Amino acid sequence: METKSSSSNFIKTVVVEDLAAGRVKEVVTRFPPEPNGYLHIGHAKSICLNFELADEFKGRTNLRFDDTNPVKEDAEYVESIKNDVKWLGFEWDGLFFASDYFGEMYERAELLIRKGLAYVDDQSADEIRDTRGTLTEPGKASPWRNRSAEENLDLFRRMKEGGFKDGEKVLRAKIDMASPNINLRDPVIYRILHAHHHNTGDEWCIYPMYAYAHPLEDAIEGVTHSICTLEFEDQRPFYDWVVRECEMPSVPRQYEFARLNLTNTVMSKRKLKQLVDEKAVDGWDDPRMPTISGLRRKGYTPEAIRAFCRELGVNKSYGVVDERMLEHFIREDLKMKAPRTMAVIDPLKVVITNYPEGQTEWLEAENNSENPEMGHRQIPFSREIYIERDDFMENPPAKYFRLFPGNEVRLKHAYFIKCEEVVKDAEGNVVELRCTYDPETKSGSGFTGRKVKGTIHWVDSSGAVPAEFRLYEPLITEGEEDDGGSFLEKLNPNSLQVLQGFVEPGMKDASGGDKFQFFRHGYFNVDPKDTAPGRLVFNRIVSLKSSFEL
Ligand code: ATP
Ligand code: MG
């Protein structure tokens, strides 16, 4: 398939030029997640971009945990991220932690101080913010801006030794308080934080700021093309300043692309974590979550996610991508792969009164009508079957072609049946249908005597395997994906619907991760978490049809 990335990937163009001009010998990229949550589909876009770009040019890609902020990080997240990247099908060359570079970052900060390019500021965070100026006004210099290099070195070392409290002092780059780019108005590069770090323990009580740390991490690893999202565009001059003034031997360059947003979902880790912490979902891997682990549990395949990301390409402008585009790719991927079987998710019992009691026959059913290579299976048929409750209506509207009193339909892979009688309980609920079948109409027999308009699916009652079906709707309903903070109150109350029904006998040994197309219902995945011996749980990945056109 012709994809957008093959036609409009501006980063690829840059790489080709860099290789041709000899600026780089080998392409080195990195995927740099902060281990403060699970990865989501937006990260997948960045992962695919970085790994596939390096692969194409026989380069390398590192997985680097950007763990410079000690407070929010956790080893659980580190493991889940490694697992997700591997599952997507990528192998990193180097595995690094930004915190391993704290020593070098500190040395480079001393270098800046000695060069007169960094100073210790005693102002509070508020004072620093208030004196930064605006887009139209320059900032105001700190009263501490002109400390001598000796004094700054001494203070910075004492910051490192734990001589000050959190927030008492910071180290700032000394650049230009009147720069039109606010990021160059003496940005803070180190802060004091007496906090335990998951990797370095209590070794440090000063931590580098992201904007200072990131270019150094890239340079230390020899990254050539540092790809990030568009919000960092205004940081690029500072990125280049850090690499230059810290005298890094290797010079990475930063390129920006638009982050992925999907309709009907929240994508920031902070919000996803809120959903988990408030128990609005069943953990990070809840199938309603846009996390890689949620999509995997729902039944998405790595192939579908990668094809989706490839189609997205590398764009420079923001936009919200229709989630149906993601769904399109899982349908495409499973179309030829998934066995097509029958499941009744909201059963209604049907007794076929003219079928001999105690008799069972085996009917042949193709496993995938579009992929003959998947062969056939045998399914039982007997006097009692289940059909879908909403395939029957007692008083149907016009153009209803399924079962109603007196009407005849085709049972997929089996016979025509005709509804003769409706059995109700004391409250008037329909509990059973009594039908007759016509033995002449067996599927595949070439019967042409008459036609029926409706074909419905069914499961024979004898070997039917009880199963739970989980149907999903978006967590966030239309238009509320970007409402700031209060999204938790507006969650879709119908985002999960649970039904108890039956699948064909042949599926009793299905196991976590097996995928099926259930006739008329869509694609389903055997839930890997809640399925157990004697308990089958299916997650609906996606329904069969969509109005979406690529
Ligand atoms: P979030 O706001 O969801 O926490 P983040 O950018 O803080 O995202 P990081 O762990 O810092 O998350 O991101 C790792 C990499 O993934 C970064 O290079 C970032 O640019 C990229 N990334 C994160 N979210 C998206 C997204 N929605 N679309 C594309 N790339 C993304
Ligand atoms: Mg982040």
Coordinates of C-alpha atoms in Angstrom, one line a residue, residues 118-456:
A118 CA 25.4 30.1 34.0
Y119 CA 24.7 31.6 37.4
V120 CA 23.1 30.7 40.7
D121 CA 19.9 32.7 41.3
D122 CA 18.4 33.2 44.8
Q123 CA 15.1 34.4 43.5
S124 CA 12.0 32.3 44.1
A125 CA 10.3 30.5 41.3
D126 CA 7.5 33.2 41.3
E127 CA 10.0 36.0 41.1
I128 CA 11.7 34.3 38.2
R129 CA 8.5 33.8 36.4
D130 CA 7.3 37.4 37.1
T131 CA 10.5 38.9 35.7
R132 CA 10.6 36.9 32.5
G133 CA 8.7 39.6 30.6
T134 CA 6.2 38.9 27.8
L135 CA 6.2 38.5 24.1
T136 CA 6.2 42.3 23.8
E137 CA 8.3 43.3 26.8
P138 CA 11.8 42.1 27.7
G139 CA 12.5 40.4 30.9
K140 CA 14.3 42.0 33.9
A141 CA 17.7 40.8 35.0
S142 CA 18.0 39.1 38.3
P143 CA 20.0 40.9 41.0
W144 CA 22.2 37.8 41.1
R145 CA 22.9 37.7 37.4
N146 CA 26.4 39.1 37.7
R147 CA 27.9 36.9 40.4
S148 CA 31.5 35.9 39.7
A149 CA 32.3 32.5 38.3
E150 CA 34.0 31.6 41.6
E151 CA 31.0 32.5 43.7
N152 CA 28.7 30.6 41.3
L153 CA 30.9 27.5 41.4
D154 CA 31.0 27.6 45.2
L155 CA 27.2 28.0 45.5
F156 CA 26.4 25.4 42.8
R157 CA 28.7 22.9 44.6
R158 CA 27.0 23.7 47.9
M159 CA 23.6 23.2 46.2
K160 CA 24.8 19.7 45.1
E161 CA 26.1 19.0 48.6
G162 CA 22.7 19.6 50.1
G163 CA 23.5 23.0 51.7
F164 CA 20.1 24.5 50.7
K165 CA 16.5 23.7 50.9
D166 CA 14.2 23.0 47.9
G167 CA 13.5 26.1 45.9
E168 CA 16.1 28.2 47.7
K169 CA 18.4 28.6 44.7
V170 CA 18.5 27.5 41.1
L171 CA 21.1 27.5 38.4
R172 CA 20.2 29.5 35.3
A173 CA 21.8 29.7 31.9
K174 CA 23.0 33.3 31.2
I175 CA 21.9 34.1 27.7
D176 CA 19.7 37.1 27.0
M177 CA 16.9 38.6 29.1
A178 CA 15.7 40.6 26.1
S179 CA 15.6 37.7 23.6
P180 CA 12.4 37.6 21.5
N181 CA 12.4 33.9 22.3
I182 CA 11.3 33.7 25.9
N183 CA 13.0 30.3 26.3
L184 CA 16.4 32.1 25.9
R185 CA 15.7 34.5 28.8
D186 CA 18.1 32.8 31.2
P187 CA 16.2 29.5 31.6
V188 CA 16.6 27.5 34.8
I189 CA 18.8 24.5 34.2
Y190 CA 19.1 23.0 37.7
R191 CA 16.7 23.0 40.7
I192 CA 17.1 21.7 44.2
L193 CA 14.9 18.8 45.0
H194 CA 15.5 16.6 48.0
A195 CA 13.8 13.6 46.5
H196 CA 14.6 9.9 46.2
H197 CA 15.2 8.8 42.6
H198 CA 14.2 5.3 41.3
N199 CA 17.6 4.9 39.7
T200 CA 20.1 7.1 41.6
G201 CA 18.5 6.8 45.0
D202 CA 19.6 9.7 47.3
E203 CA 22.8 10.5 45.4
W204 CA 21.5 13.8 44.1
C205 CA 19.4 16.6 45.6
I206 CA 19.7 18.8 42.5
Y207 CA 18.1 17.7 39.2
P208 CA 18.6 19.1 35.7
M209 CA 15.6 20.6 33.9
Y210 CA 14.3 18.8 30.9
A211 CA 15.3 21.5 28.4
Y212 CA 18.9 21.4 29.5
A213 CA 19.1 17.6 30.0
H214 CA 17.5 16.5 26.8
P215 CA 20.1 17.9 24.3
L216 CA 22.9 16.6 26.5
E217 CA 21.3 13.1 26.5
D218 CA 21.0 13.2 22.8
A219 CA 24.6 14.4 22.3
I220 CA 26.0 11.9 24.8
E221 CA 24.4 9.0 22.9
G222 CA 25.5 10.3 19.5
V223 CA 21.9 10.8 18.4
T224 CA 21.9 12.5 15.0
H225 CA 18.2 13.3 14.5
S226 CA 16.3 14.1 17.6
I227 CA 12.6 13.9 16.8
C228 CA 10.1 15.5 19.1
T229 CA 6.7 17.0 19.1
L230 CA 5.8 20.5 17.9
E231 CA 5.5 22.1 21.3
F232 CA 9.3 22.0 21.5
E233 CA 9.8 24.0 18.3
D234 CA 10.5 27.2 20.4
Q235 CA 13.0 25.2 22.5
R236 CA 15.2 24.4 19.5
P237 CA 17.4 27.5 19.8
F238 CA 18.1 26.6 23.5
Y239 CA 18.7 23.0 22.5
D240 CA 21.4 24.1 20.0
W241 CA 22.8 26.6 22.6
V242 CA 23.2 23.8 25.2
V243 CA 25.0 21.4 22.7
R244 CA 27.3 24.2 21.5
E245 CA 28.1 25.9 24.8
C246 CA 28.5 22.6 26.7
E247 CA 31.0 21.8 24.0
M248 CA 29.5 18.4 23.2
P249 CA 31.6 16.5 20.7
S250 CA 28.6 15.1 18.9
V251 CA 26.0 17.5 17.5
P252 CA 22.4 16.2 17.4
R253 CA 19.7 18.2 15.6
Q254 CA 16.1 18.5 16.7
Y255 CA 13.1 18.1 14.4
E256 CA 9.5 18.5 15.3
F257 CA 6.3 16.9 14.1
A258 CA 2.7 17.2 15.2
R259 CA 1.5 15.0 18.1
L260 CA -1.3 12.6 17.5
N261 CA -4.7 13.3 18.9
L262 CA -7.6 11.0 18.3
T263 CA -11.3 11.8 18.5
N264 CA -13.2 10.6 21.5
T265 CA -10.2 10.0 23.7
V266 CA -7.8 11.7 26.1
M267 CA -4.2 11.2 25.3
S268 CA -2.1 12.8 28.0
K269 CA -0.6 10.4 30.5
R270 CA -1.7 12.7 33.3
K271 CA -5.3 12.3 32.3
L272 CA -4.9 8.6 31.7
K273 CA -3.4 8.2 35.1
Q274 CA -6.3 10.0 36.6
L275 CA -8.7 7.5 35.0
V276 CA -6.7 4.7 36.5
D277 CA -6.3 6.3 40.0
E278 CA -9.9 7.2 40.2
K279 CA -10.8 3.6 39.1
A280 CA -12.9 4.9 36.2
V281 CA -11.3 2.1 34.2
D282 CA -9.9 -1.3 35.0
G283 CA -6.2 -0.3 35.0
W284 CA -3.9 1.0 32.4
D285 CA -4.7 -1.9 30.1
D286 CA -8.5 -1.4 30.2
P287 CA -9.6 -2.0 26.6
R288 CA -11.2 1.4 26.6
M289 CA -7.8 3.1 27.1
P290 CA -5.8 4.4 24.2
T291 CA -2.7 2.9 25.8
I292 CA -0.7 0.3 23.9
S293 CA -1.5 -2.2 26.6
G294 CA -5.2 -1.3 26.4
L295 CA -5.3 -1.7 22.6
R296 CA -3.5 -5.0 22.9
R297 CA -5.9 -6.3 25.4
K298 CA -8.8 -5.1 23.3
G299 CA -7.3 -7.1 20.4
Y300 CA -5.3 -4.7 18.3
T301 CA -2.3 -6.3 16.6
P302 CA 1.1 -4.6 16.2
E303 CA 0.7 -4.8 12.5
A304 CA -2.5 -2.8 12.6
I305 CA -1.0 -0.1 14.8
R306 CA 2.1 0.1 12.7
A307 CA 0.1 0.4 9.5
F308 CA -2.0 3.2 11.1
C309 CA 1.1 5.1 12.1
R310 CA 2.6 4.7 8.7
E311 CA -0.5 6.1 7.2
L312 CA -0.3 9.1 9.6
G313 CA 3.1 10.0 8.2
V314 CA 5.0 12.9 9.6
N315 CA 2.9 16.0 9.6
K316 CA 3.7 19.4 10.8
S317 CA 0.2 20.6 11.6
Y318 CA -2.1 19.7 14.5
G319 CA -5.3 17.9 13.8
V320 CA -7.4 15.4 15.5
V321 CA -7.4 12.0 13.8
D322 CA -10.6 10.1 13.5
E323 CA -10.5 7.1 15.7
R324 CA -12.3 5.2 12.9
M325 CA -9.1 5.4 11.0
L326 CA -7.4 3.2 13.6
E327 CA -10.3 0.8 13.5
H328 CA -10.0 0.6 9.7
F329 CA -6.5 -0.8 10.1
I330 CA -7.5 -3.6 12.5
R331 CA -10.3 -4.7 10.3
E332 CA -7.8 -4.7 7.4
D333 CA -5.4 -6.8 9.4
L334 CA -7.9 -9.3 10.7
K335 CA -10.0 -9.7 7.6
M336 CA -8.0 -12.6 6.2
K337 CA -6.5 -13.9 9.4
A338 CA -9.4 -14.3 11.9
P339 CA -11.6 -17.3 11.7
R340 CA -15.2 -16.4 11.1
T341 CA -17.5 -18.2 13.6
M342 CA -20.8 -17.6 15.2
A343 CA -21.6 -16.2 18.6
V344 CA -24.9 -15.4 20.2
I345 CA -24.3 -12.6 22.6
D346 CA -27.9 -12.1 23.9
P347 CA -29.5 -15.5 23.5
L348 CA -33.0 -16.5 22.8
K349 CA -33.8 -20.2 22.8
V350 CA -35.4 -21.7 19.7
V351 CA -36.9 -25.2 19.6
I352 CA -37.3 -26.8 16.2
T353 CA -40.4 -28.8 16.7
N354 CA -40.1 -31.0 13.6
Y355 CA -36.5 -31.9 14.1
P356 CA -36.1 -35.4 15.6
E357 CA -35.4 -35.4 19.3
G358 CA -32.0 -36.7 20.3
Q359 CA -30.5 -36.2 16.8
T360 CA -27.5 -34.1 16.1
E361 CA -26.0 -33.6 12.6
W362 CA -22.7 -31.9 11.7
L363 CA -22.8 -29.2 9.2
E364 CA -19.8 -27.9 7.2
A365 CA -18.9 -24.3 7.7
E366 CA -16.1 -22.4 6.0
N367 CA -13.6 -20.7 8.4
N368 CA -13.2 -17.6 6.4
S369 CA -15.2 -17.0 3.3
E370 CA -12.6 -14.6 1.9
N371 CA -9.7 -16.8 2.6
P372 CA -10.3 -20.4 1.5
E373 CA -6.9 -21.5 2.8
M374 CA -8.4 -21.4 6.3
G375 CA -10.4 -24.4 5.5
H376 CA -13.7 -25.7 7.0
R377 CA -15.0 -26.9 10.3
Q378 CA -18.0 -29.0 11.4
I379 CA -20.7 -27.4 13.6
P380 CA -23.5 -29.3 15.3
F381 CA -27.1 -28.7 14.6
S382 CA -30.0 -30.2 16.6
R383 CA -33.5 -29.6 17.9
E384 CA -32.6 -26.7 20.3
I385 CA -30.5 -23.7 19.2
Y386 CA -29.9 -20.2 20.4
I387 CA -30.4 -17.1 18.2
E388 CA -29.9 -13.5 18.9
R389 CA -32.7 -11.9 20.9
D390 CA -32.9 -9.0 18.6
D391 CA -33.2 -11.2 15.5
F392 CA -36.8 -11.7 16.6
M393 CA -39.6 -9.2 16.8
E394 CA -43.2 -9.9 17.7
N395 CA -44.6 -6.9 15.9
P396 CA -42.0 -6.0 13.4
P397 CA -41.9 -2.8 11.3
A398 CA -42.0 -2.9 7.5
K399 CA -38.8 -4.2 6.0
Y400 CA -37.9 -6.3 9.0
F401 CA -36.6 -9.5 7.4
R402 CA -35.6 -11.5 10.4
L403 CA -37.8 -13.7 12.5
F404 CA -41.3 -12.8 13.4
P405 CA -44.4 -15.0 13.8
G406 CA -45.1 -16.7 10.5
N407 CA -41.9 -15.6 8.8
E408 CA -39.1 -17.7 7.5
V409 CA -35.3 -16.9 7.6
R410 CA -32.1 -18.7 6.7
L411 CA -29.9 -20.0 9.5
K412 CA -26.3 -19.4 8.4
H413 CA -24.7 -22.7 7.3
A414 CA -27.9 -24.6 8.1
Y415 CA -31.6 -24.6 7.1
F416 CA -34.6 -22.2 6.7
I417 CA -36.7 -22.0 9.8
K418 CA -40.1 -20.6 10.3
C419 CA -41.5 -19.1 13.5
E420 CA -44.7 -20.9 14.5
E421 CA -45.2 -19.9 18.1
V422 CA -43.9 -17.5 20.7
V423 CA -43.6 -18.7 24.3
K424 CA -43.7 -16.1 27.1
D425 CA -43.2 -16.0 30.8
A426 CA -45.7 -14.7 33.4
E427 CA -44.5 -11.1 32.8
G428 CA -45.0 -11.4 29.1
N429 CA -41.3 -11.6 28.2
V430 CA -40.5 -13.8 25.2
V431 CA -38.5 -16.8 26.5
E432 CA -38.6 -19.2 23.7
L433 CA -39.6 -19.5 20.0
R434 CA -41.0 -22.7 18.5
C435 CA -40.1 -23.0 14.9
T436 CA -40.2 -25.6 12.1
Y437 CA -37.4 -26.3 9.7
D438 CA -37.4 -27.4 6.1
P439 CA -35.0 -30.3 5.5
E440 CA -34.9 -29.4 1.8
T441 CA -33.2 -26.1 2.4
K442 CA -29.9 -27.3 3.8
S443 CA -27.1 -24.9 3.1
G444 CA -25.0 -26.0 0.2
S445 CA -27.7 -28.3 -1.2
G446 CA -28.4 -26.1 -4.1
F447 CA -32.0 -25.6 -3.0
T448 CA -33.7 -23.0 -5.2
G449 CA -37.4 -23.6 -4.3
R450 CA -37.9 -20.2 -2.7
K451 CA -35.9 -17.3 -1.3
V452 CA -35.8 -15.7 2.1
K453 CA -34.6 -12.2 2.8
G454 CA -33.0 -12.6 6.1
T455 CA -30.0 -14.7 7.2
I456 CA -29.3 -15.0 10.9

